[in-house]
XYZ file of C-alpha atoms in Angstrom:
659
model
C -11.013 13.418 -24.168
C -10.146 9.780 -23.642
C -8.841 9.122 -20.172
C -6.521 6.167 -19.554
C -7.085 3.375 -17.073
C -4.755 3.450 -14.103
C -3.257 0.087 -13.136
C 0.148 0.085 -11.418
C 2.733 -1.755 -13.425
C 5.153 -0.849 -10.760
C 7.848 -2.574 -9.538
C 10.508 -3.749 -11.399
C 10.727 -3.123 -14.882
C 9.847 -6.175 -16.692
C 12.678 -4.508 -18.024
C 11.356 -6.822 -17.062
C 7.763 -4.632 -14.378
C 10.976 -0.823 -16.724
C 6.732 -3.295 -15.279
C 7.471 -1.032 -12.495
C 6.831 -5.441 -12.616
C 8.263 -5.891 -14.104
C 9.368 -11.172 -13.820
C 11.753 -13.894 -14.783
C 15.069 -13.188 -16.434
C 14.354 -10.274 -18.563
C 11.489 -4.588 -15.898
C 8.523 -2.264 -16.597
C 7.348 -3.393 -17.411
C 8.705 -2.639 -17.368
C 8.530 -2.982 -17.262
C 8.319 -2.055 -16.735
C 12.711 -7.698 -17.036
C 12.660 -11.227 -18.687
C 12.390 -15.051 -18.500
C 14.035 -17.705 -16.427
C 16.428 -20.154 -18.035
C 17.745 -23.448 -16.717
C 20.166 -24.545 -19.425
C 23.697 -25.655 -18.522
C 26.908 -23.712 -18.936
C 30.043 -22.381 -17.265
C 30.689 -19.155 -15.435
C 32.888 -16.595 -17.152
C 35.580 -14.675 -15.271
C 36.695 -11.096 -15.550
C 40.268 -10.426 -16.600
C 42.668 -8.440 -14.450
C 45.641 -6.205 -15.095
C 46.734 -2.613 -15.249
C 43.628 -0.465 -15.693
C 45.296 2.172 -17.855
C 46.517 -0.432 -20.285
C 43.151 -2.149 -20.289
C 41.299 1.056 -21.082
C 43.675 1.810 -23.954
C 43.187 -1.737 -25.194
C 39.418 -1.324 -25.043
C 39.668 1.995 -26.871
C 41.607 0.446 -29.752
C 39.361 -2.609 -29.864
C 36.267 -0.426 -29.998
C 37.598 1.423 -33.009
C 38.427 -1.801 -34.829
C 35.014 -3.264 -34.062
C 33.261 -0.133 -35.282
C 35.190 -0.277 -38.542
C 34.513 -3.977 -38.936
C 30.754 -3.710 -38.603
C 30.521 -0.475 -40.524
C 28.581 1.239 -37.768
C 28.281 4.998 -37.696
C 28.634 7.066 -34.556
C 25.324 8.635 -33.687
C 25.068 11.842 -31.684
C 25.144 11.258 -27.969
C 25.583 7.543 -28.369
C 28.214 5.591 -30.260
C 30.390 8.646 -30.584
C 31.098 8.440 -26.857
C 31.644 4.726 -26.717
C 35.057 4.655 -28.335
C 36.454 6.631 -25.371
C 35.112 4.468 -22.591
C 38.597 4.413 -21.107
C 37.960 7.950 -19.904
C 35.943 7.455 -16.742
C 34.063 10.716 -17.334
C 32.441 9.066 -20.349
C 30.955 6.099 -18.516
C 27.215 6.377 -18.690
C 24.790 6.410 -15.767
C 21.425 5.503 -17.292
C 18.369 6.056 -15.087
C 14.924 4.769 -15.980
C 11.947 6.732 -14.693
C 8.682 4.866 -14.064
C 6.206 7.639 -14.796
C 3.375 5.951 -12.865
C 5.221 6.762 -9.624
C 3.338 10.055 -9.677
C 0.258 8.096 -8.572
C 1.909 6.535 -5.529
C 0.734 7.653 -2.094
C 2.471 9.771 0.493
C 6.252 9.832 0.565
C 6.388 7.376 -2.352
C 5.020 9.876 -4.863
C 7.664 10.815 -7.427
C 7.211 13.186 -10.354
C 9.409 14.588 -13.102
C 10.513 17.522 -10.972
C 11.819 15.145 -8.284
C 14.552 13.901 -10.641
C 18.081 15.046 -9.786
C 19.501 16.054 -13.164
C 23.122 15.865 -12.010
C 23.364 12.193 -11.015
C 22.432 10.567 -14.358
C 23.936 11.043 -17.807
C 20.910 9.535 -19.566
C 17.283 9.563 -18.411
C 14.745 7.181 -19.944
C 10.998 7.764 -19.630
C 8.962 4.572 -19.211
C 6.814 3.831 -21.141
C 5.211 4.563 -24.479
C 3.196 1.871 -26.253
C 2.310 0.592 -29.704
C -1.044 1.046 -31.412
C -1.799 -2.378 -32.830
C -3.873 -1.435 -35.878
C -1.690 1.418 -37.174
C 1.740 0.274 -35.878
C 2.366 3.738 -34.423
C 3.890 4.779 -31.129
C 1.351 6.191 -28.648
C 1.181 7.547 -25.132
C 0.122 4.996 -22.524
C -1.129 7.630 -20.081
C -2.299 10.668 -22.069
C -3.504 12.592 -19.008
C -0.064 12.418 -17.418
C 2.130 12.384 -20.546
C 0.515 15.018 -22.761
C -0.288 18.690 -22.326
C -3.538 18.684 -24.324
C -7.021 18.365 -22.841
C -5.780 19.730 -19.521
C -3.108 17.043 -19.297
C -0.003 17.336 -17.134
C 2.508 17.327 -20.011
C 5.081 15.035 -18.386
C 6.791 14.288 -21.724
C 7.782 17.908 -22.313
C 8.545 18.522 -18.651
C 10.838 15.484 -18.751
C 12.767 16.601 -21.830
C 12.785 20.110 -20.364
C 15.100 18.852 -17.624
C 17.921 19.399 -20.125
C 17.610 23.116 -19.370
C 19.001 22.326 -15.911
C 21.787 20.140 -17.329
C 22.631 20.713 -21.017
C 24.751 17.536 -21.086
C 21.795 15.355 -20.106
C 20.253 12.994 -22.681
C 16.553 12.119 -22.457
C 15.149 9.033 -24.187
C 11.713 7.466 -24.423
C 11.254 3.745 -23.767
C 8.600 1.841 -25.700
C 7.255 -1.537 -24.658
C 7.811 -3.230 -21.324
C 6.444 -6.467 -19.917
C 2.802 -5.409 -19.839
C 2.822 -4.426 -23.502
C 3.455 -8.028 -24.469
C 5.090 -9.238 -27.653
C 2.381 -9.941 -30.229
C 1.809 -6.303 -31.276
C 5.517 -5.801 -31.857
C 5.749 -9.066 -33.757
C 3.020 -7.884 -36.130
C 4.621 -4.464 -36.531
C 8.035 -5.931 -37.430
C 6.614 -8.490 -39.867
C 6.605 -6.362 -43.045
C 8.684 -3.573 -44.504
C 5.598 -1.365 -44.766
C 4.546 -1.776 -41.126
C 8.115 -1.202 -39.949
C 8.300 1.988 -42.000
C 5.066 3.278 -40.439
C 6.407 2.562 -36.974
C 9.760 4.223 -37.604
C 8.178 7.333 -39.114
C 5.806 7.668 -36.173
C 8.712 7.292 -33.737
C 10.795 9.993 -35.401
C 7.886 12.450 -35.403
C 6.914 11.565 -31.831
C 10.448 11.978 -30.472
C 10.928 15.278 -32.271
C 7.554 16.610 -31.154
C 8.353 16.136 -27.479
C 12.088 16.825 -27.614
C 13.482 13.360 -26.845
C 17.052 12.531 -27.867
C 16.302 8.936 -28.788
C 14.297 5.752 -28.331
C 14.861 2.764 -26.048
C 13.316 -0.444 -27.417
C 11.927 -2.766 -24.762
C 10.261 -5.511 -26.784
C 9.815 -8.430 -24.373
C 10.608 -10.590 -26.261
C 10.999 -11.352 -29.981
C 9.765 -14.908 -30.795
C 8.314 -15.311 -27.265
C 5.068 -14.527 -25.406
C 2.889 -14.630 -28.494
C 5.633 -13.779 -30.968
C 6.645 -15.714 -34.077
C 9.859 -17.552 -35.046
C 10.433 -14.908 -37.732
C 10.725 -12.198 -35.067
C 14.462 -12.726 -34.630
C 15.145 -11.817 -38.264
C 12.453 -9.136 -38.378
C 13.806 -7.438 -35.254
C 17.230 -7.292 -36.905
C 15.681 -5.713 -40.014
C 13.802 -3.248 -37.830
C 17.024 -2.190 -36.127
C 18.817 -1.742 -39.466
C 16.012 0.433 -40.812
C 15.663 2.437 -37.595
C 19.394 3.135 -37.462
C 19.329 4.482 -41.006
C 16.446 6.873 -40.260
C 17.646 7.839 -36.794
C 21.136 8.759 -38.021
C 19.602 11.268 -40.428
C 17.760 12.901 -37.530
C 20.599 12.675 -34.988
C 18.622 10.351 -32.692
C 19.984 7.719 -30.318
C 18.812 4.103 -30.412
C 19.159 1.744 -27.447
C 17.467 -1.450 -26.285
C 16.812 -3.276 -23.027
C 17.711 -6.953 -23.343
C 17.264 -10.146 -21.353
C 19.825 -11.744 -19.056
C 18.518 -15.275 -19.658
C 20.569 -17.447 -21.980
C 17.617 -19.249 -23.573
C 15.788 -15.961 -24.155
C 18.909 -14.352 -25.607
C 19.445 -17.218 -28.040
C 15.809 -17.239 -29.140
C 15.210 -13.509 -29.450
C 18.296 -11.643 -30.637
C 20.533 -11.416 -33.679
C 23.466 -10.071 -31.696
C 25.375 -8.680 -34.675
C 22.333 -6.551 -35.560
C 22.254 -5.165 -32.029
C 25.973 -4.373 -32.112
C 25.940 -2.523 -35.422
C 22.783 -0.516 -34.734
C 22.475 0.255 -31.021
C 24.292 2.998 -29.171
C 23.953 1.005 -25.951
C 22.730 -2.441 -24.960
C 20.974 -2.204 -21.582
C 21.327 -5.560 -19.838
C 18.455 -6.213 -17.433
C 20.525 -8.221 -14.950
C 17.798 -8.519 -12.346
C 14.624 -10.543 -11.755
C 16.672 -13.699 -12.179
C 14.635 -15.224 -9.359
C 11.239 -14.362 -7.958
C 7.952 -15.542 -6.544
C 7.226 -17.663 -9.611
C 9.584 -20.138 -7.922
C 8.709 -22.073 -4.766
C 11.743 -20.977 -2.788
C 13.471 -17.773 -1.748
C 16.474 -16.605 -3.769
C 18.138 -13.304 -4.573
C 16.931 -11.853 -7.866
C 20.252 -10.233 -8.800
C 23.303 -12.018 -7.316
C 26.662 -10.916 -8.701
C 27.979 -14.493 -8.714
C 26.322 -17.858 -8.218
C 25.252 -18.806 -4.709
C 27.286 -21.682 -3.256
C 24.206 -23.894 -3.224
C 23.200 -23.220 -6.828
C 23.203 -26.128 -9.236
C 21.951 -26.996 -12.701
C 20.348 -24.121 -14.544
C 20.530 -21.816 -11.524
C 24.296 -21.593 -12.028
C 23.482 -19.353 -14.983
C 21.139 -17.040 -13.106
C 23.581 -14.417 -11.891
C 24.932 -11.096 -13.111
C 28.430 -12.278 -14.010
C 27.180 -15.162 -16.138
C 24.849 -12.863 -18.089
C 27.576 -10.268 -18.684
C 30.123 -12.844 -19.805
C 27.590 -14.491 -22.107
C 26.762 -11.233 -23.888
C 30.475 -10.433 -24.238
C 31.086 -13.934 -25.595
C 28.379 -13.363 -28.227
C 30.244 -10.318 -29.506
C 28.815 -7.267 -27.761
C 31.804 -4.977 -27.106
C 32.388 -3.769 -23.558
C 31.973 -0.226 -24.850
C 28.311 -0.838 -25.653
C 27.245 -3.069 -22.782
C 25.522 -1.232 -19.917
C 24.916 -3.302 -16.777
C 21.467 -2.969 -15.243
C 21.062 -2.779 -11.458
C 17.666 -3.042 -9.800
C 16.885 -0.500 -7.087
C 14.280 -2.768 -5.538
C 13.961 -6.137 -3.886
C 12.109 -9.342 -4.620
C 10.275 -10.448 -1.499
C 8.850 -13.776 -0.348
C 6.623 -15.061 2.422
C 8.484 -18.051 3.847
C 6.718 -21.298 4.618
C 8.357 -21.364 8.063
C 9.858 -18.568 10.139
C 12.738 -20.783 11.300
C 13.862 -21.504 7.710
C 15.215 -18.303 6.219
C 18.258 -19.196 4.107
C 18.417 -19.093 0.319
C 16.271 -21.923 -1.075
C 13.968 -21.903 1.960
C 10.457 -22.946 0.880
C 8.117 -20.127 -0.101
C 4.736 -20.412 -1.758
C 3.498 -16.831 -1.501
C 4.874 -13.429 -2.488
C 6.101 -11.093 0.204
C 3.904 -8.373 1.630
C 3.599 -5.244 -0.536
C 5.309 -2.008 0.414
C 3.306 1.110 1.319
C 4.292 2.955 -1.872
C 4.657 0.446 -4.718
C 1.882 -1.767 -3.291
C 2.916 -4.818 -5.316
C 3.073 -8.209 -3.568
C 6.493 -9.785 -4.004
C 8.332 -6.543 -4.676
C 9.461 -3.531 -2.634
C 11.484 -0.503 -3.620
C 14.781 0.122 -1.848
C 13.190 3.162 -0.226
C 10.500 0.926 1.278
C 12.975 -1.723 2.429
C 15.393 0.671 4.104
C 12.577 2.518 5.875
C 11.163 -0.788 7.115
C 14.582 -1.875 8.395
C 14.795 1.387 10.305
C 11.448 0.785 12.010
C 11.565 -2.961 12.612
C 14.088 -5.613 13.617
C 15.279 -7.240 10.387
C 18.238 -9.605 10.161
C 20.494 -8.684 7.221
C 22.663 -11.413 5.651
C 25.450 -10.724 3.150
C 26.613 -13.779 1.224
C 30.232 -13.700 0.083
C 29.514 -14.782 -3.476
C 26.114 -13.251 -4.166
C 27.418 -9.903 -2.772
C 23.911 -8.453 -2.639
C 22.224 -8.871 0.759
C 18.957 -10.412 1.826
C 17.002 -9.608 4.973
C 14.400 -11.552 6.898
C 11.957 -10.865 9.698
C 9.618 -13.577 10.899
C 8.270 -15.069 7.628
C 9.138 -12.096 5.410
C 12.265 -12.368 3.195
C 13.633 -9.798 0.720
C 16.678 -9.943 -1.560
C 17.831 -6.503 -2.721
C 20.819 -4.242 -3.402
C 22.097 -1.659 -0.927
C 24.874 0.944 -0.932
C 27.598 -1.626 -0.279
C 26.489 -4.057 -2.986
C 25.939 -1.430 -5.703
C 29.420 -0.102 -4.943
C 30.785 -3.581 -5.633
C 28.718 -3.919 -8.818
C 29.935 -0.517 -10.017
C 33.505 -1.638 -9.346
C 32.777 -4.771 -11.382
C 31.697 -2.509 -14.269
C 34.957 -0.547 -14.046
C 37.052 -3.721 -13.860
C 35.541 -5.084 -17.074
C 35.633 -1.746 -18.867
C 31.885 -1.785 -19.513
C 30.134 1.272 -20.913
C 28.441 2.067 -17.624
C 25.484 1.285 -15.395
C 21.728 1.380 -15.801
C 19.233 1.453 -12.931
C 15.614 0.441 -12.753
C 14.418 2.747 -11.452
C 15.189 6.182 -10.046
C 11.936 6.546 -8.089
C 12.634 3.533 -5.846
C 15.991 4.817 -4.641
C 15.891 6.518 -1.225
C 15.181 9.804 -2.984
C 14.188 11.608 0.228
C 17.365 10.516 2.005
C 15.325 9.107 4.881
C 17.785 6.259 5.505
C 21.062 7.902 4.509
C 22.995 11.143 4.713
C 21.587 12.364 1.416
C 19.034 11.556 -1.302
C 19.552 8.956 -4.055
C 22.297 7.057 -2.165
C 22.370 4.074 -4.562
C 22.647 6.063 -7.785
C 25.108 8.496 -6.217
C 27.328 5.619 -5.072
C 27.308 3.985 -8.511
C 28.057 7.265 -10.266
C 30.930 8.049 -7.892
C 32.664 4.716 -8.550
C 32.146 5.033 -12.316
C 33.475 8.580 -12.328
C 36.514 7.892 -10.151
C 37.376 4.807 -12.187
C 38.995 3.091 -9.224
C 37.732 -0.463 -8.842
C 37.521 -1.837 -5.326
C 38.321 -5.504 -4.693
C 35.531 -7.790 -5.836
C 35.005 -11.308 -4.508
C 36.420 -14.252 -6.384
C 33.582 -16.161 -8.012
C 32.992 -19.600 -6.507
C 34.252 -22.696 -8.318
C 31.772 -23.970 -10.844
C 30.678 -27.553 -10.166
C 29.642 -29.757 -13.045
C 26.016 -28.845 -13.703
C 23.427 -31.482 -12.977
C 21.140 -31.878 -15.997
C 17.653 -30.621 -15.305
C 14.638 -30.310 -17.562
C 14.486 -26.840 -19.038
C 11.483 -24.822 -17.998
C 10.408 -21.303 -18.755
C 7.603 -19.673 -16.831
C 6.003 -16.407 -17.916
C 5.139 -14.024 -15.108
C 4.558 -10.344 -14.633
C 6.105 -8.014 -12.153
C 3.046 -5.934 -11.688
C 0.262 -8.416 -11.196
C -0.966 -11.106 -8.847
C -2.573 -14.451 -9.679
C -6.325 -14.879 -9.405
C -8.844 -17.593 -10.299
C -9.820 -18.143 -13.939
C -12.485 -15.728 -15.211
C -15.786 -16.931 -16.640
C -15.796 -17.950 -20.280
C -17.615 -14.748 -21.251
C -14.731 -12.455 -20.266
C -12.533 -12.818 -23.353
C -14.553 -12.866 -26.540
C -11.775 -11.281 -28.603
C -8.113 -10.220 -28.462
C -7.660 -6.810 -26.868
C -9.899 -4.895 -24.489
C -13.178 -6.442 -23.329
C -15.952 -5.062 -21.142
C -16.233 -6.175 -17.536
C -19.906 -7.261 -17.422
C -20.056 -6.590 -13.682
C -18.470 -3.124 -13.645
C -18.804 -0.491 -16.344
C -15.822 1.430 -14.943
C -13.491 -1.527 -15.527
C -12.392 -3.747 -18.401
C -10.295 -6.799 -19.263
C -7.208 -6.826 -21.477
C -7.057 -10.243 -23.155
C -3.979 -11.631 -24.904
C -3.952 -15.061 -26.508
C -0.798 -17.025 -25.691
C -0.900 -20.454 -27.325
C -4.053 -22.185 -26.144
C -4.537 -19.878 -23.179
C -5.724 -16.357 -22.504
C -3.534 -14.040 -20.464
C -5.992 -11.690 -18.785
C -5.467 -8.377 -16.978
C -8.205 -6.510 -15.141
C -7.992 -2.717 -15.277
C -9.954 0.157 -13.746
C -10.785 3.288 -15.721
C -9.698 6.691 -14.465
C -12.018 8.693 -12.182
C -15.267 9.836 -13.780
C -15.006 7.557 -16.798
C -16.458 4.290 -18.054
C -15.112 1.735 -20.510
C -16.662 1.897 -23.990
C -15.818 -1.243 -25.913
C -16.772 0.178 -29.310
C -14.227 2.946 -28.767
C -11.730 0.580 -27.099
C -11.074 3.196 -24.441
C -12.371 4.842 -21.276
C -14.562 7.887 -21.875
C -16.530 10.388 -19.786
C -19.345 8.665 -17.901
C -21.695 11.577 -18.563
C -21.524 10.846 -22.292
C -22.415 7.169 -21.895
C -25.105 7.076 -19.262
C -26.830 4.171 -20.988
C -23.830 1.903 -20.376
C -24.199 1.914 -16.599
C -27.128 1.069 -14.391
C -25.771 3.432 -11.757
C -24.280 6.517 -13.388
C -22.254 7.639 -10.359
C -18.639 8.763 -10.602
C -16.213 6.152 -9.311
C -13.583 7.972 -7.252
C -10.806 5.388 -7.133
C -7.171 6.311 -7.498
C -5.476 3.975 -9.911
C -2.062 3.893 -11.459
C -1.292 4.485 -15.114
C -1.444 2.079 -17.982
C -2.380 2.528 -21.526
C -4.891 2.232 -24.237
C -4.934 3.673 -27.735
C -5.478 7.413 -27.704
C -5.865 9.984 -30.461
C -5.256 13.241 -28.631
C -5.480 15.468 -31.716
C -8.975 14.206 -32.565
C -9.959 14.585 -28.929
C -8.694 18.163 -28.853
C -10.791 19.066 -31.895
C -13.884 17.522 -30.362
C -13.284 19.124 -26.990
C -13.136 22.539 -28.635
C -16.764 22.041 -29.727
C -17.970 21.379 -26.201
C -19.658 24.299 -24.403
C -17.383 26.081 -21.960
C -19.713 25.281 -19.078
C -19.257 21.565 -19.654
C -15.469 21.860 -19.582
C -15.585 23.904 -16.412
C -17.834 21.350 -14.757
C -15.416 18.537 -15.551
C -12.407 20.460 -14.253
C -14.246 21.255 -11.039
C -15.010 17.571 -10.549
C -11.326 16.712 -10.968
C -10.303 19.414 -8.470
C -12.772 18.063 -5.932
C -11.442 14.564 -6.539
C -7.813 15.579 -5.929
C -8.819 17.500 -2.808
C -10.619 14.433 -1.529
C -7.516 12.294 -2.045
C -5.428 14.618 0.109
C -7.927 14.311 2.943
C -7.860 10.511 2.996
C -5.491 8.930 5.489
C -2.795 6.641 4.137
C -4.330 3.580 5.728
C -7.732 4.239 4.219
C -6.075 5.057 0.908
C -4.330 1.710 0.799
C -7.576 -0.069 1.570
C -9.175 1.407 -1.549
C -6.259 0.838 -3.908
C -4.795 -2.534 -2.947
C -4.414 -5.032 -5.784
C -5.969 -2.883 -8.490
C -4.464 -5.051 -11.226
C -4.806 -8.793 -11.537
C -3.657 -11.302 -14.098
C -4.887 -14.762 -14.776
C -4.147 -17.478 -17.270
C -7.069 -19.616 -18.375
C -7.776 -22.067 -21.148
C -9.511 -20.520 -24.113
C -13.159 -21.532 -23.990
C -15.071 -22.791 -26.962
C -16.172 -20.038 -29.308
C -19.256 -18.218 -28.158
C -22.287 -18.041 -30.377
C -21.149 -15.624 -33.092
C -24.659 -14.346 -33.705
C -25.108 -13.374 -30.058
C -21.835 -11.470 -30.034
C -22.785 -9.707 -33.249
C -26.198 -8.757 -31.862
C -24.559 -7.404 -28.729
C -22.188 -5.174 -30.708
C -24.947 -3.957 -33.017
C -27.141 -3.076 -30.055
C -24.344 -0.994 -28.571
C -23.809 0.881 -31.822
C -27.530 1.571 -32.152
C -27.626 3.002 -28.642
C -24.721 5.293 -29.433
C -26.242 6.412 -32.756
C -29.560 7.117 -31.071
C -27.808 9.090 -28.362
C -25.970 11.234 -30.917
C -29.104 11.886 -32.977
C -30.965 13.143 -29.885
C -28.301 15.675 -28.930
C -29.023 19.372 -29.348
C -26.403 22.060 -29.865
C -22.698 21.397 -30.373
C -21.484 17.844 -30.855
C -20.456 16.090 -27.627
C -17.105 14.567 -26.907
C -18.152 11.323 -28.665
């Protein structure tokens, strides 16, 4: 059995964190969200008028557009879009960051904690892409799959439809932490695209998903190629053809940054192939900047100028509509989290106040610079925070001493939902359900943000929204784009021996950890991950494996009982199952007992001690690529490893071991 490493891509989806941690204009990242843009432009305005007439107008327009592009209605997706005038058909899309199951205390959130009545569509984040075969894979096999004593979250997730037969469940692939280069390679040829599509169809059918949500962040960027824009369009055309035959939905999470949009997307291909376009209208500002600003303002702040005039929800929505995405397919994303800053001075706490450090992490998500709404509202209940609500931004920010967080609350999401109704958009998307106040600790009931959004969408009665501020003539500024991640924190450059190849590399100082190295231009982007409990990283296998089967790799062969959060590496669960069946029963029992003792130990640890052992488990750094190491030394090192493994296998008696 290969056990995944457990970093926490929390925070916001880089769907920016879907990556969750997501990031600039995109969210996990995915996510889970995207890149910042500073080009010039004008703010769009929503139209007004009788709502009944507008909905009828949208209905007719949608039909004409569908006929014009030749798109076919796919089950559960485009077939609903033509009737967006009926408020019951507005979608409420909820992303689920599956790594929330590893969060401590009251922040822990599993599949069974999902309320199946408040969302119309649930999206599981995330699956990944196997680089060498171009196939979709699980990123956390222990949690996702039900083989090798796994928890089977995939099937439990799709099984939620038993509680609500109208519910649609989709699987998201990608996110910020997955990068772009693997997807660029997959989309480059017709053959590799066909392999990917076939694997997706089989994977979705195997686990009972209704469709796939593409979260490639982003075509042509972050290690991608200029050809990605065309290749992504071809991929969508080919996926739509196959998915229609199987009755599967196809959606995508897209950036809110103008420069990213222009570089990455063939909009007509998105329109004719996607059931919904999920606009990640959050992470527009963050700790990659040297000042505090709200990451998801509805309209521009009065003090915005230059490129920042484009970094707001309304501008992103109007830009996508201008490019030709019909209202009936555009789903507005709302972040259920805040971006937090540590201010340079406690007496300067307005927007644009200097800040050179991320805000303190919350007790559940534990990501500097980001806190879930559940963490923010609980903190406001315990401590004296000053809450400020700007007329134009709509969404509030709060400060206490040198801590500053911009977020959405019940009042602001109500206004954003009303904005959706006023424009006749397809509905709302949230990243992510597990950072809402799902216990109802701060409100009269659980999930107050999602419930508020859904109520406004269902009632179809827009409340008054603020008039956007006048748009001053933008001051030209040099365009800059800064890559960041929602789930990681900066650290000093690693030694030149860390990255000797693209992909996963051994940590020479810790056999239970490894580096994930991605070449971006003339730099390495490096992430440091920890293997799951009781495992070590085996570079020849490119995965974490049982420590007891690789005793020669560690000087000290003790089990490392750390609790990490999920991430992914390539995993062949069918091969593992066959090999595990050959292992003596006593060996399996011993492993299961160790895991039970580990989980029991976790429950006994106090929250404070727990946080001390898990803080900052994932780090990223960007360093210049060093000169090539001596090729012969690297070759000798790899050969020595293989010889040790061959010798170990030849000395085994009885049934073959796991590896």
